[in-house]
PDB file of C-alpha atoms and ligand atoms in Angstrom:
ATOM      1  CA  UNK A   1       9.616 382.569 271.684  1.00 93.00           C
ATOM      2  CA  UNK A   2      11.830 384.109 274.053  1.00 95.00           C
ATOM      3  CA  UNK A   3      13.960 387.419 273.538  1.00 97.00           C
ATOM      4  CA  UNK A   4      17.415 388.089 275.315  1.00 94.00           C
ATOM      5  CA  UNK A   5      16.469 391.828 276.369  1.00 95.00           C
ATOM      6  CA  UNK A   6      12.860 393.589 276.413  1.00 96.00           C
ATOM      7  CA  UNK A   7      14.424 396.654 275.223  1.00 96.00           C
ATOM      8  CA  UNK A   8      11.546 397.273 271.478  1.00 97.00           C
ATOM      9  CA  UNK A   9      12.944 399.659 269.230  1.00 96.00           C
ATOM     10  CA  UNK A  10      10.340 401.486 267.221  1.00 96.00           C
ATOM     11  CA  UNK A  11      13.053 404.167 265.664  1.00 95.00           C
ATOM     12  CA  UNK A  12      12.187 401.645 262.552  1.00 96.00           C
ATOM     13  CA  UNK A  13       8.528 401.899 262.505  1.00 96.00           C
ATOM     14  CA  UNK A  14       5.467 403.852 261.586  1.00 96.00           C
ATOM     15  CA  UNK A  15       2.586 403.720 263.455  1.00 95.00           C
ATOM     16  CA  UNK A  16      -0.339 404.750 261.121  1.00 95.00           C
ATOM     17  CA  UNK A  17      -3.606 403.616 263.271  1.00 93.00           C
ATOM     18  CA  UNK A  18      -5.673 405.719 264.469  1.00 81.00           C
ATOM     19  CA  UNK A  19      -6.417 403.621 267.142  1.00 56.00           C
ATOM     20  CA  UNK A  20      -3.425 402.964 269.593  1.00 49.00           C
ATOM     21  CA  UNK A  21      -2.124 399.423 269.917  1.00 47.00           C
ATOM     22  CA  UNK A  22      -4.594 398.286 266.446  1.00 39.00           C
ATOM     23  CA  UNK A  23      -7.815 397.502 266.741  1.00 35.00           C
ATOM     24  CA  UNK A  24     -10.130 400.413 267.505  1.00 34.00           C
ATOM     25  CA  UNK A  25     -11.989 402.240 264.645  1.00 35.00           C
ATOM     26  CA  UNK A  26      -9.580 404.729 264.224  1.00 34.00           C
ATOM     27  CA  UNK A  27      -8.969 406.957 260.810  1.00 36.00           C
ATOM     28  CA  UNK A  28      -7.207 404.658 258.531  1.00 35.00           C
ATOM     29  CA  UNK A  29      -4.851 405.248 256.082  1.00 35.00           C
ATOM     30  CA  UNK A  30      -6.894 407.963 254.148  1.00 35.00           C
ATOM     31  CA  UNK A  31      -8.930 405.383 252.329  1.00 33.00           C
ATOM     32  CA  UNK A  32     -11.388 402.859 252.514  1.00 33.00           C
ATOM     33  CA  UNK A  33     -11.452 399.087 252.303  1.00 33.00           C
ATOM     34  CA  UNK A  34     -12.930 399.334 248.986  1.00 31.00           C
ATOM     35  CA  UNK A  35     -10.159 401.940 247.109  1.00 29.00           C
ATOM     36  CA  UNK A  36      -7.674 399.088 246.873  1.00 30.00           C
ATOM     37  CA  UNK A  37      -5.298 397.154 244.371  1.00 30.00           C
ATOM     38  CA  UNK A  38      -8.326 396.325 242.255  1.00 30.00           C
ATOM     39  CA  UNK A  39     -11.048 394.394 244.092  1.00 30.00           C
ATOM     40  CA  UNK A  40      -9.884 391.289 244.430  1.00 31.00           C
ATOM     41  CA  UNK A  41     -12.376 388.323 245.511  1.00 36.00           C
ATOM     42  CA  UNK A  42     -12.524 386.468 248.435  1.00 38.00           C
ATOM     43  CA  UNK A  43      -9.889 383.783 246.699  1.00 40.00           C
ATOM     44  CA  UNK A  44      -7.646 386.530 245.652  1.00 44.00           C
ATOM     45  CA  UNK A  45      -7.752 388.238 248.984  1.00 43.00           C
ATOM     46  CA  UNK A  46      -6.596 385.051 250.571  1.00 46.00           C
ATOM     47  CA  UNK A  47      -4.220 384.252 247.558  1.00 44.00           C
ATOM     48  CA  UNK A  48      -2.823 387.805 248.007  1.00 46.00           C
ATOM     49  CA  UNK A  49      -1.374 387.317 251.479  1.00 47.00           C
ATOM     50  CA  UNK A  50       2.198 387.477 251.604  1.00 49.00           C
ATOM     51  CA  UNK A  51       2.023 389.001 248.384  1.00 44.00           C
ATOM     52  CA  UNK A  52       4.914 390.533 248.803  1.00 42.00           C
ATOM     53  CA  UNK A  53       7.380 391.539 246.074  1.00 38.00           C
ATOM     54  CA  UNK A  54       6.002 389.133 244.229  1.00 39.00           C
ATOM     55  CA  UNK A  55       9.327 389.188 241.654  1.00 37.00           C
ATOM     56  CA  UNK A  56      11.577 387.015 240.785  1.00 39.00           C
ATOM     57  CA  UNK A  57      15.063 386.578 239.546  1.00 41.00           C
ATOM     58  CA  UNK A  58      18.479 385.208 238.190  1.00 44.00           C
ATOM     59  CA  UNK A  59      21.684 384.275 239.231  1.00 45.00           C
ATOM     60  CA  UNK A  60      21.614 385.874 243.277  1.00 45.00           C
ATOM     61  CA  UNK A  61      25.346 386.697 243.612  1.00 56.00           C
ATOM     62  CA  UNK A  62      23.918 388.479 247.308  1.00 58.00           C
ATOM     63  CA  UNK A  63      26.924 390.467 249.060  1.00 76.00           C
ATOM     64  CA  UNK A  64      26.455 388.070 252.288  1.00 85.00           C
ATOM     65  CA  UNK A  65      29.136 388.338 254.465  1.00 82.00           C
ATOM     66  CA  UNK A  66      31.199 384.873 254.702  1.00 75.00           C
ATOM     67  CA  UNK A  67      30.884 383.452 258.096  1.00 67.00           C
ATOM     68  CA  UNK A  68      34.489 383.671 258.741  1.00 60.00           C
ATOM     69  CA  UNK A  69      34.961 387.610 258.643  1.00 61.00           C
ATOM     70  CA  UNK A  70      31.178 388.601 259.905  1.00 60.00           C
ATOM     71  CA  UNK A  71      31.861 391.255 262.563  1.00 51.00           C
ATOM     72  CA  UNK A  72      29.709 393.736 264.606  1.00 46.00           C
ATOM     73  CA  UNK A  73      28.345 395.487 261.886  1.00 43.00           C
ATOM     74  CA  UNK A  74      26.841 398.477 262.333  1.00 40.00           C
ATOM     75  CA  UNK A  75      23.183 399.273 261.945  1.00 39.00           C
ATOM     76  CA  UNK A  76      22.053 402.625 261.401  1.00 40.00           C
ATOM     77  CA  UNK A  77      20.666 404.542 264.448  1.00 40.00           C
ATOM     78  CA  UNK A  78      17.245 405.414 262.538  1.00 38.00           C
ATOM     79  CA  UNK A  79      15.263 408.278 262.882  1.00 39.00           C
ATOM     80  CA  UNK A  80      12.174 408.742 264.954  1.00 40.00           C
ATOM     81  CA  UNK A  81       8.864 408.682 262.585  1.00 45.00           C
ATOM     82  CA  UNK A  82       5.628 408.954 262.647  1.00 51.00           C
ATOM     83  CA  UNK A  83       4.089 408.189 265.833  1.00 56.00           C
ATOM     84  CA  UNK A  84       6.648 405.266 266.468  1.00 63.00           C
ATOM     85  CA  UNK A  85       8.091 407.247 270.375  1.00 74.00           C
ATOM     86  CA  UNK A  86       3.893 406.123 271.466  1.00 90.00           C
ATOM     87  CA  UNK A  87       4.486 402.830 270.469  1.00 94.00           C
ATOM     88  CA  UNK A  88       8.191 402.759 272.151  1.00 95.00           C
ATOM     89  CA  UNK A  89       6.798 403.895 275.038  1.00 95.00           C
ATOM     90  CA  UNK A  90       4.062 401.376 275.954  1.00 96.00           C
ATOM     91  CA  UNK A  91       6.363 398.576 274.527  1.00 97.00           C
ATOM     92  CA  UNK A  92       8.632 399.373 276.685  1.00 97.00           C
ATOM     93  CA  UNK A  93       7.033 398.984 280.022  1.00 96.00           C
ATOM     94  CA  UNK A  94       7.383 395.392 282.090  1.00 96.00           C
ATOM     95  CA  UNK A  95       5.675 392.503 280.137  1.00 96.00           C
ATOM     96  CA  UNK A  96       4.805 394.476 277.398  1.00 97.00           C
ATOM     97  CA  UNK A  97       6.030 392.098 274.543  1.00 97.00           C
ATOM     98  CA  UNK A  98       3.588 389.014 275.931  1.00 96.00           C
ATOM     99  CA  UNK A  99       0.652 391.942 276.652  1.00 96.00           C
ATOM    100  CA  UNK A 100       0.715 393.583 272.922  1.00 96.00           C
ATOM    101  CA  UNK A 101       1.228 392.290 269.627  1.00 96.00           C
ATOM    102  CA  UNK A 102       2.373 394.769 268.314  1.00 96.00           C
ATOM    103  CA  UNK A 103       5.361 394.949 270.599  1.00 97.00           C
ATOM    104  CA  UNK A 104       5.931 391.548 270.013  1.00 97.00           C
ATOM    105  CA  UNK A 105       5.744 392.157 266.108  1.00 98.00           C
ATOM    106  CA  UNK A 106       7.719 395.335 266.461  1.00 98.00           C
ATOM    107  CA  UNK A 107      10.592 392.864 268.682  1.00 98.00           C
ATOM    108  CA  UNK A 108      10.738 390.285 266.088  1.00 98.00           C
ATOM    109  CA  UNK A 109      11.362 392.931 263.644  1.00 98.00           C
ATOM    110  CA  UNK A 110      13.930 394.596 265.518  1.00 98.00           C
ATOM    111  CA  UNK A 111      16.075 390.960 265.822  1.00 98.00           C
ATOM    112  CA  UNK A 112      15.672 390.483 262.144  1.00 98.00           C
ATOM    113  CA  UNK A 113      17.735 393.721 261.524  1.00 97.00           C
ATOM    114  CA  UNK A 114      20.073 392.755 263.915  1.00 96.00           C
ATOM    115  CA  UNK A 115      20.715 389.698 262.438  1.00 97.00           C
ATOM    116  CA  UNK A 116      20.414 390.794 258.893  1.00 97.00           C
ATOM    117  CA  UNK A 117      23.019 393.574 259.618  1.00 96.00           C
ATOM    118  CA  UNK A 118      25.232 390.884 260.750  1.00 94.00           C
ATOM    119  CA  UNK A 119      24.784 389.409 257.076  1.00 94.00           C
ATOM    120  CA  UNK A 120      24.192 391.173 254.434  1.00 95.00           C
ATOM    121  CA  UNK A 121      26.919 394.356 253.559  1.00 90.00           C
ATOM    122  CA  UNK A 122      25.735 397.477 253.360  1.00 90.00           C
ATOM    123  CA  UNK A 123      22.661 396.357 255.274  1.00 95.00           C
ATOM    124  CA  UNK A 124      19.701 399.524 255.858  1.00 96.00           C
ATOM    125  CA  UNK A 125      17.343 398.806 258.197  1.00 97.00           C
ATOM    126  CA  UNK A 126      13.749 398.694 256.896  1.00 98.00           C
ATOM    127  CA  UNK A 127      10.166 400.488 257.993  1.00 98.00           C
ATOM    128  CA  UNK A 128       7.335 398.462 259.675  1.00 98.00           C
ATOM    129  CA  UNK A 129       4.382 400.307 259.203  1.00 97.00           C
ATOM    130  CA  UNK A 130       1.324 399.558 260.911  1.00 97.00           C
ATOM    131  CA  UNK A 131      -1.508 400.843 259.393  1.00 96.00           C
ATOM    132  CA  UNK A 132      -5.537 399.781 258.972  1.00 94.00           C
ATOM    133  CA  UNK A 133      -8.075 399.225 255.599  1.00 92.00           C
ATOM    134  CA  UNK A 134      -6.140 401.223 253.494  1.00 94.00           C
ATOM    135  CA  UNK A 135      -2.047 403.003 253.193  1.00 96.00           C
ATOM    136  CA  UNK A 136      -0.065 404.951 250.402  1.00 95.00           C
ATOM    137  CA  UNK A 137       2.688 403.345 249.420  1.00 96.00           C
ATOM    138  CA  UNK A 138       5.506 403.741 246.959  1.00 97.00           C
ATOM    139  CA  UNK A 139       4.549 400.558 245.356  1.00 95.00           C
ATOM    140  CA  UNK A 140       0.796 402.338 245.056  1.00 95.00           C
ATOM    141  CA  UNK A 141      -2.551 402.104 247.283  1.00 95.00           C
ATOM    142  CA  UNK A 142      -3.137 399.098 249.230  1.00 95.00           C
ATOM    143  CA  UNK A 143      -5.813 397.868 251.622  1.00 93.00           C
ATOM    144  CA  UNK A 144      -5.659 394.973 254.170  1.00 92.00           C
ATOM    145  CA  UNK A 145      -7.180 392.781 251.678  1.00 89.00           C
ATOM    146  CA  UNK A 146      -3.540 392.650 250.793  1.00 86.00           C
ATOM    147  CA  UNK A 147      -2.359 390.936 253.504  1.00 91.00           C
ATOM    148  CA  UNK A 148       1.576 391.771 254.978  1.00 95.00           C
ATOM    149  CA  UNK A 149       3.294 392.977 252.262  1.00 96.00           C
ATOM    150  CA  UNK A 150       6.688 394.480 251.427  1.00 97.00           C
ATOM    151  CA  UNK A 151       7.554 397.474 248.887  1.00 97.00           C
ATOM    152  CA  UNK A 152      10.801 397.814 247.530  1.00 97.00           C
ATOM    153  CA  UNK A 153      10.270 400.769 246.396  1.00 96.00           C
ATOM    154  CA  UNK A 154      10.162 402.726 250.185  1.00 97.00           C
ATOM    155  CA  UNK A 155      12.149 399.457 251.969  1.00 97.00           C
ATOM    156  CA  UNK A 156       8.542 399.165 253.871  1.00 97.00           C
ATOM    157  CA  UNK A 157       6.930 396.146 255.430  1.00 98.00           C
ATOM    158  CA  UNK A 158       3.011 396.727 255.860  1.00 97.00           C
ATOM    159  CA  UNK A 159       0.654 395.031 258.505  1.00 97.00           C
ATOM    160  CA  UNK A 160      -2.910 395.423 259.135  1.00 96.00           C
ATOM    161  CA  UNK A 161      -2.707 393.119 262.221  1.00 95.00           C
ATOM    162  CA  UNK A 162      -5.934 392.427 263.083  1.00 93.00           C
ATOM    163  CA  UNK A 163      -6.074 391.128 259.801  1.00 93.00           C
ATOM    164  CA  UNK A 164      -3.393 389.177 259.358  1.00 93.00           C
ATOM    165  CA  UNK A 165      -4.225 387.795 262.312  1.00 93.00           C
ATOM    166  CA  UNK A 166      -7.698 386.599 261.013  1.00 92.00           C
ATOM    167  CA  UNK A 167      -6.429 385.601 257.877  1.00 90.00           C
ATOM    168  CA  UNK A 168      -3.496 383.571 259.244  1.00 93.00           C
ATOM    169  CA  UNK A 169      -6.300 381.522 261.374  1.00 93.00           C
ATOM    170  CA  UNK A 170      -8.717 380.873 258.769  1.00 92.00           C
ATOM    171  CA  UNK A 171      -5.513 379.569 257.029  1.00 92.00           C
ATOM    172  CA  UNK A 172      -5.047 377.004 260.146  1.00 92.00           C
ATOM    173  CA  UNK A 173      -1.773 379.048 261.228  1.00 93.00           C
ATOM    174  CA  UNK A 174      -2.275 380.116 265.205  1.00 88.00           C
ATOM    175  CA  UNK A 175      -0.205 381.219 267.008  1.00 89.00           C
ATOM    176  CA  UNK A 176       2.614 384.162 267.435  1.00 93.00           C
ATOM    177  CA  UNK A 177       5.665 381.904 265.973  1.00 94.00           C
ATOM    178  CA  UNK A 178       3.060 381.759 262.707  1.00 95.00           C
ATOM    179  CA  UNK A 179       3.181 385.701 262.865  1.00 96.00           C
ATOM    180  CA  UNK A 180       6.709 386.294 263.439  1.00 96.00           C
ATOM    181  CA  UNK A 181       7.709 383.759 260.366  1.00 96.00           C
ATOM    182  CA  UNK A 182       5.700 386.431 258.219  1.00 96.00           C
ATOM    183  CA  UNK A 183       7.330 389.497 259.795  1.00 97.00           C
ATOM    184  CA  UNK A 184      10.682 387.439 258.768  1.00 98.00           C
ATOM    185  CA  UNK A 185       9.243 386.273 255.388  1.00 97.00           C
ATOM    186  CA  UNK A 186       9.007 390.358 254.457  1.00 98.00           C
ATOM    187  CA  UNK A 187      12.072 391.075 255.690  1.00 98.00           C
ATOM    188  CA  UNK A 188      13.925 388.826 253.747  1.00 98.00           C
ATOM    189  CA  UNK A 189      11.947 390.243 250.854  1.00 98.00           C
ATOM    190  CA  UNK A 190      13.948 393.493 252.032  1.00 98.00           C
ATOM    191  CA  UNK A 191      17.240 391.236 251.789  1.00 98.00           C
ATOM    192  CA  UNK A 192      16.373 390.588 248.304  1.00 97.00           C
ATOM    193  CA  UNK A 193      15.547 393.811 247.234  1.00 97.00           C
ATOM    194  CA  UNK A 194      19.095 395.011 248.967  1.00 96.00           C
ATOM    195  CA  UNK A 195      20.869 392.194 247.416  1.00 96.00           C
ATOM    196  CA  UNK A 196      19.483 393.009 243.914  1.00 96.00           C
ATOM    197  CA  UNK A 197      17.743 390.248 243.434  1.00 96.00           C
ATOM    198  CA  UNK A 198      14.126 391.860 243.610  1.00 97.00           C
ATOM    199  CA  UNK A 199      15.219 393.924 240.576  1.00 96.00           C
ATOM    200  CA  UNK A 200      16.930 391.225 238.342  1.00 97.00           C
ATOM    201  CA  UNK A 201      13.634 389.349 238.785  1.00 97.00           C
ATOM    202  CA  UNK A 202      11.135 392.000 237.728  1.00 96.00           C
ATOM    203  CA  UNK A 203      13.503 392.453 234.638  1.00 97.00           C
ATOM    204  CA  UNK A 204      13.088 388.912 233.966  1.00 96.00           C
ATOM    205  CA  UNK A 205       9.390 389.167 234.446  1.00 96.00           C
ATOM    206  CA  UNK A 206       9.216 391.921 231.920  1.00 96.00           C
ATOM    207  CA  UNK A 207      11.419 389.934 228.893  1.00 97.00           C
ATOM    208  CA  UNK A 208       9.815 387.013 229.673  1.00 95.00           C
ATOM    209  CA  UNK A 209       5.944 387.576 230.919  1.00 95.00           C
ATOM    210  CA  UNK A 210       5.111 384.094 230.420  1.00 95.00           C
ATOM    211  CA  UNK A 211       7.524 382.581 233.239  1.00 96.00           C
ATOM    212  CA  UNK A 212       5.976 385.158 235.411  1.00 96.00           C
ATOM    213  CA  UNK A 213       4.506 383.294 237.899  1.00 96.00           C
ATOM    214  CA  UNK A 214       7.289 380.573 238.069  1.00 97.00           C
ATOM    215  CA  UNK A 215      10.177 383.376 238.873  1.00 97.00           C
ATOM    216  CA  UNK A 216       7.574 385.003 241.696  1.00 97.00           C
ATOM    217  CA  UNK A 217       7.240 380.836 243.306  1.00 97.00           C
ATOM    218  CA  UNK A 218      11.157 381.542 243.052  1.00 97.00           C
ATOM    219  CA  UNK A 219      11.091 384.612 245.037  1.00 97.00           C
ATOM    220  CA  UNK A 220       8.288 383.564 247.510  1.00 97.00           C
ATOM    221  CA  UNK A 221      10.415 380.483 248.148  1.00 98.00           C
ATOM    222  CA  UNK A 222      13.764 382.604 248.562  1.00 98.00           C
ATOM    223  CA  UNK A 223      12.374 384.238 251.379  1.00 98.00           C
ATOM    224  CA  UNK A 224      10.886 381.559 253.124  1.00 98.00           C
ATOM    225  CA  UNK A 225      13.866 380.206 253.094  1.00 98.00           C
ATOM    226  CA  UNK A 226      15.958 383.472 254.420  1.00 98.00           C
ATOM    227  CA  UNK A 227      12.984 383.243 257.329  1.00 98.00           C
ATOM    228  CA  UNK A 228      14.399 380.216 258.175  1.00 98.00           C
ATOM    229  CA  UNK A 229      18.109 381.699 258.080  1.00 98.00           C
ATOM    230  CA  UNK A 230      17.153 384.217 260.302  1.00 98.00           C
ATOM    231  CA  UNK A 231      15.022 381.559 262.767  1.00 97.00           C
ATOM    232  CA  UNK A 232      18.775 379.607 263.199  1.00 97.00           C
ATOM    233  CA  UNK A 233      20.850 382.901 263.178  1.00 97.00           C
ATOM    234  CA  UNK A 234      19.080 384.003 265.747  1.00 97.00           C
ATOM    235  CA  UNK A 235      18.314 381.388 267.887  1.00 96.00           C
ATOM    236  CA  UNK A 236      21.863 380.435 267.458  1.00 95.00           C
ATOM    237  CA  UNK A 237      23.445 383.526 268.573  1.00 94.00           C
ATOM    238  CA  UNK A 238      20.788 383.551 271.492  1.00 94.00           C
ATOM    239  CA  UNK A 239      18.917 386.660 270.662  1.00 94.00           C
ATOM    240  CA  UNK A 240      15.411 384.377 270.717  1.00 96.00           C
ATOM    241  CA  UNK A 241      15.067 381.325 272.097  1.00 96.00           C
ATOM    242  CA  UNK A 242      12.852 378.866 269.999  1.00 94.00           C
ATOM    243  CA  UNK A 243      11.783 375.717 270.967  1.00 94.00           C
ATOM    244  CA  UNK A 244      11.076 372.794 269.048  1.00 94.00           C
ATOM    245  CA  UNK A 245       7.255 372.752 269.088  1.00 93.00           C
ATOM    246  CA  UNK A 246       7.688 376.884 268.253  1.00 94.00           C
ATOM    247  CA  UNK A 247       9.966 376.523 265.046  1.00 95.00           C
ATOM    248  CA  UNK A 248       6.956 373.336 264.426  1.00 94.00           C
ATOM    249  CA  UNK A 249       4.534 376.190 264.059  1.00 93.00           C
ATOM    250  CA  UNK A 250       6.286 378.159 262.190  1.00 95.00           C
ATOM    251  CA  UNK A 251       7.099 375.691 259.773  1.00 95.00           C
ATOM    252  CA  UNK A 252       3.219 375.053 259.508  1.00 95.00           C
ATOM    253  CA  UNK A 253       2.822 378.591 258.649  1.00 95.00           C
ATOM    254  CA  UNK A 254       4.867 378.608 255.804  1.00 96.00           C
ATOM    255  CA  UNK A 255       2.943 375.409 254.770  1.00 96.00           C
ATOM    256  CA  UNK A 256      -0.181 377.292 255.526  1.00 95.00           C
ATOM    257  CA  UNK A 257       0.210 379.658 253.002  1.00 94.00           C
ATOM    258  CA  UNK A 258       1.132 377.365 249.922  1.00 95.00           C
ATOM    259  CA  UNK A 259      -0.987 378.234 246.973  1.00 95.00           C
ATOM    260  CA  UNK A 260      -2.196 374.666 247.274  1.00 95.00           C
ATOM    261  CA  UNK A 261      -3.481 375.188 250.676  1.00 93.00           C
ATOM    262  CA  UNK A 262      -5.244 378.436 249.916  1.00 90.00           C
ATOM    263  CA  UNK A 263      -7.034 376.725 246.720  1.00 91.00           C
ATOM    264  CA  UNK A 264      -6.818 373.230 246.171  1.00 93.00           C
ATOM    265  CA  UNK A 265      -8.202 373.939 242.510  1.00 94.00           C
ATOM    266  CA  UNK A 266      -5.883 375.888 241.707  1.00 93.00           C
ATOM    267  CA  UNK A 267      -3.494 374.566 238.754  1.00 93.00           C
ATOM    268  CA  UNK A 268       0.063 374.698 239.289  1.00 93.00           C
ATOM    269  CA  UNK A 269       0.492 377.209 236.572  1.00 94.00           C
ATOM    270  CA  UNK A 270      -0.772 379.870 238.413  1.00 95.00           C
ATOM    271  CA  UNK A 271       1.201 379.391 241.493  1.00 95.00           C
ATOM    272  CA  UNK A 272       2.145 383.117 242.295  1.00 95.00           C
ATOM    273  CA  UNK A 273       4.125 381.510 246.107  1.00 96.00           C
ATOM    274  CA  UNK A 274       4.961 377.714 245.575  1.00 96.00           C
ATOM    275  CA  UNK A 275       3.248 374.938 247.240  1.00 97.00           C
ATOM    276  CA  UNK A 276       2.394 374.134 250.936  1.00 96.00           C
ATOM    277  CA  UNK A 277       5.351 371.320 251.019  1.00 97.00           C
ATOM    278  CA  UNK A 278       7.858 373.367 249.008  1.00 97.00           C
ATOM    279  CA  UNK A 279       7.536 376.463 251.301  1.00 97.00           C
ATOM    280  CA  UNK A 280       8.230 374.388 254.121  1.00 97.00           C
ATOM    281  CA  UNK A 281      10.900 372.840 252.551  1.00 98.00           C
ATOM    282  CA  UNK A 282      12.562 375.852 251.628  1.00 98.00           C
ATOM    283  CA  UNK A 283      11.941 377.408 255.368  1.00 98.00           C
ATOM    284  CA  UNK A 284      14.044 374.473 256.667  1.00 98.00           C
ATOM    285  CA  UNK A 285      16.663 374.645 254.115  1.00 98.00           C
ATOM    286  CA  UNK A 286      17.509 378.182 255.780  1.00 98.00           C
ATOM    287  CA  UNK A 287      16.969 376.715 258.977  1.00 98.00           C
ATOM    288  CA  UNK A 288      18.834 373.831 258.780  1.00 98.00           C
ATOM    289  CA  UNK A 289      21.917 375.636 256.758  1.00 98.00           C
ATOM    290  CA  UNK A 290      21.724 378.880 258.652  1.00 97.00           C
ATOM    291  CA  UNK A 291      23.233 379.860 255.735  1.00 97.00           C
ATOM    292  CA  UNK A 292      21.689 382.417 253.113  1.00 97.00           C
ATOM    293  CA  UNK A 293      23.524 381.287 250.350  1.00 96.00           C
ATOM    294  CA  UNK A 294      21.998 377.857 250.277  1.00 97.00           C
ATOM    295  CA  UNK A 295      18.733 380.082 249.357  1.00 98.00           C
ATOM    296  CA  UNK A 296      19.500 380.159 245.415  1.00 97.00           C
ATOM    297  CA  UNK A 297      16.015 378.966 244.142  1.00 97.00           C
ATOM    298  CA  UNK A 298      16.941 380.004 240.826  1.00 93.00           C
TER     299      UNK A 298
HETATM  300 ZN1   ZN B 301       6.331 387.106 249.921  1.00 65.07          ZN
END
């Protein structure tokens, strides 16, 4: 994966480690691995990856922008947070993006916002927020465990990446394409929670608790497939340059992370994300259309 410029913008993000660049001991988030979302087992740690919104909804009716009149839209100049200017400052030196993943991570973000902006009306950029074990969030505590998440409630997309890292491997997903599909799997978790859709869906969930699961494989599918829209968008308007054998592992990623793949034994029912082959088949339906309106799963 190649980018047009070097230039990483961390205006957007939130560097919570105490350890620069990830890794190190460093503080945390204020608590430990154990003060989580309610001690989930090894399966449910794995199952909770790309947890996400987890929501699901009705008819989309997203304010895309039609093809014809998109124009130069205008992203917000964001404000400088949290220890973001360190990050923005080693990212930006000569070869940093290949060096650090976490200016790689932070670049990928960056050209889904571009993109996005390009798409969606009344686009606002979201937070990345790196952080380790444990973070606050609007949506509540959450540790690692987690896995990448995104809360609609702040607009914030969450990675522990050492351990998404790990967990993506175990899953049989290497690679950085497999890591920037996720960062564009939460964003478009971002598009649906500008679009509406996040909050149609939890309504749903709430009249109708029993179809729970089946709207969340709806909304977990949705944004596979708006990863795939922004894959094409932006290789198309050559911001990144994929290659084949790239987008290849990317689509194994989303495959990777089918409920089916995480637990075999686990009965369709309680499919929270949608099956290895229908995440990849939704990731190329973006891909292939471009288009985010061909991602109505509902
Ligand atoms: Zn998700």
């Amino acid at each position: 994966m190649k980018f047009d410029d070097s230039n990483v913008d961390a205006s957007q993000v939130q560097d919570l480690r105490g350890g620069r660049g990830g890794g190190g001991p460093g503080r945390g988030g204020g608590m430990g691995r154990g003060a989580t979302v309610g001690g989930l087992g090894i399966i449910g740690l794995i199952m909770a990856v790309f947890f996400g919104v987890n929501v699901a909804g009705n008819e989309p009716e997203p304010q895309f922008i039609p093809t014809q009149t998109q124009t130069q839209s205008q992203t917000r100049t964001g404000t400088t947070m949290g220890t973001g200017s360190d990050l923005a400052t080693r990212c930006n030196q000569p070869g940093a993006i290949d060096q650090y993943e976490d200016c790689f991570i932070t670049k990928v973000f960056n050209e889904t916002n571009e993109i996005w902006a390009s798409q969606v009306q009344g686009y606002r950029r979201p937070t990345l927020v790196f952080f380790e074990r444990g973070v606050r969030t609007a949506c509540g505590p959450a540790s690692s465990d987690t896995g990448p998440f995104y809360c609609p409630g702040d607009d914030k997309v969450y990675i522990d990446l050492p351990f998404m890292k790990q967990l993506l491997n175990r899953l049989g997903a290497n690679g950085r394409n497999a890591e920037a599909y996720v960062i564009a799997h939460e964003v478009g978790h971002h598009i649906q929670n500008i679009t509406g859709q996040e909050r149609r869906v939890r309504q749903l969930q709430g009249q109708d608790p029993r179809n729970r699961n089946a709207l969340s494989v709806r909304m977990e599918l949705q944004a596979d497939c708006y990863a795939g829209v922004w894959a094409r968008q932006a290789n198309e308007q050559g911001k990144v340059q994929i290659t084949p054998s790239e987008l290849d592992q990317a689509r194994e990623a989303a495959a990777a992370v089918g409920d089916d793949r995480i637990n075999p034994r686990l009965g369709q029912e309680h499919f929270t994300h949608g099956s290895a082959q229908q995440r990849q088949e939704w990731f190329n339906r973006g891909f292939d259309s471009g288009d985010p309106r061909q991602c109505n799963t509902f």
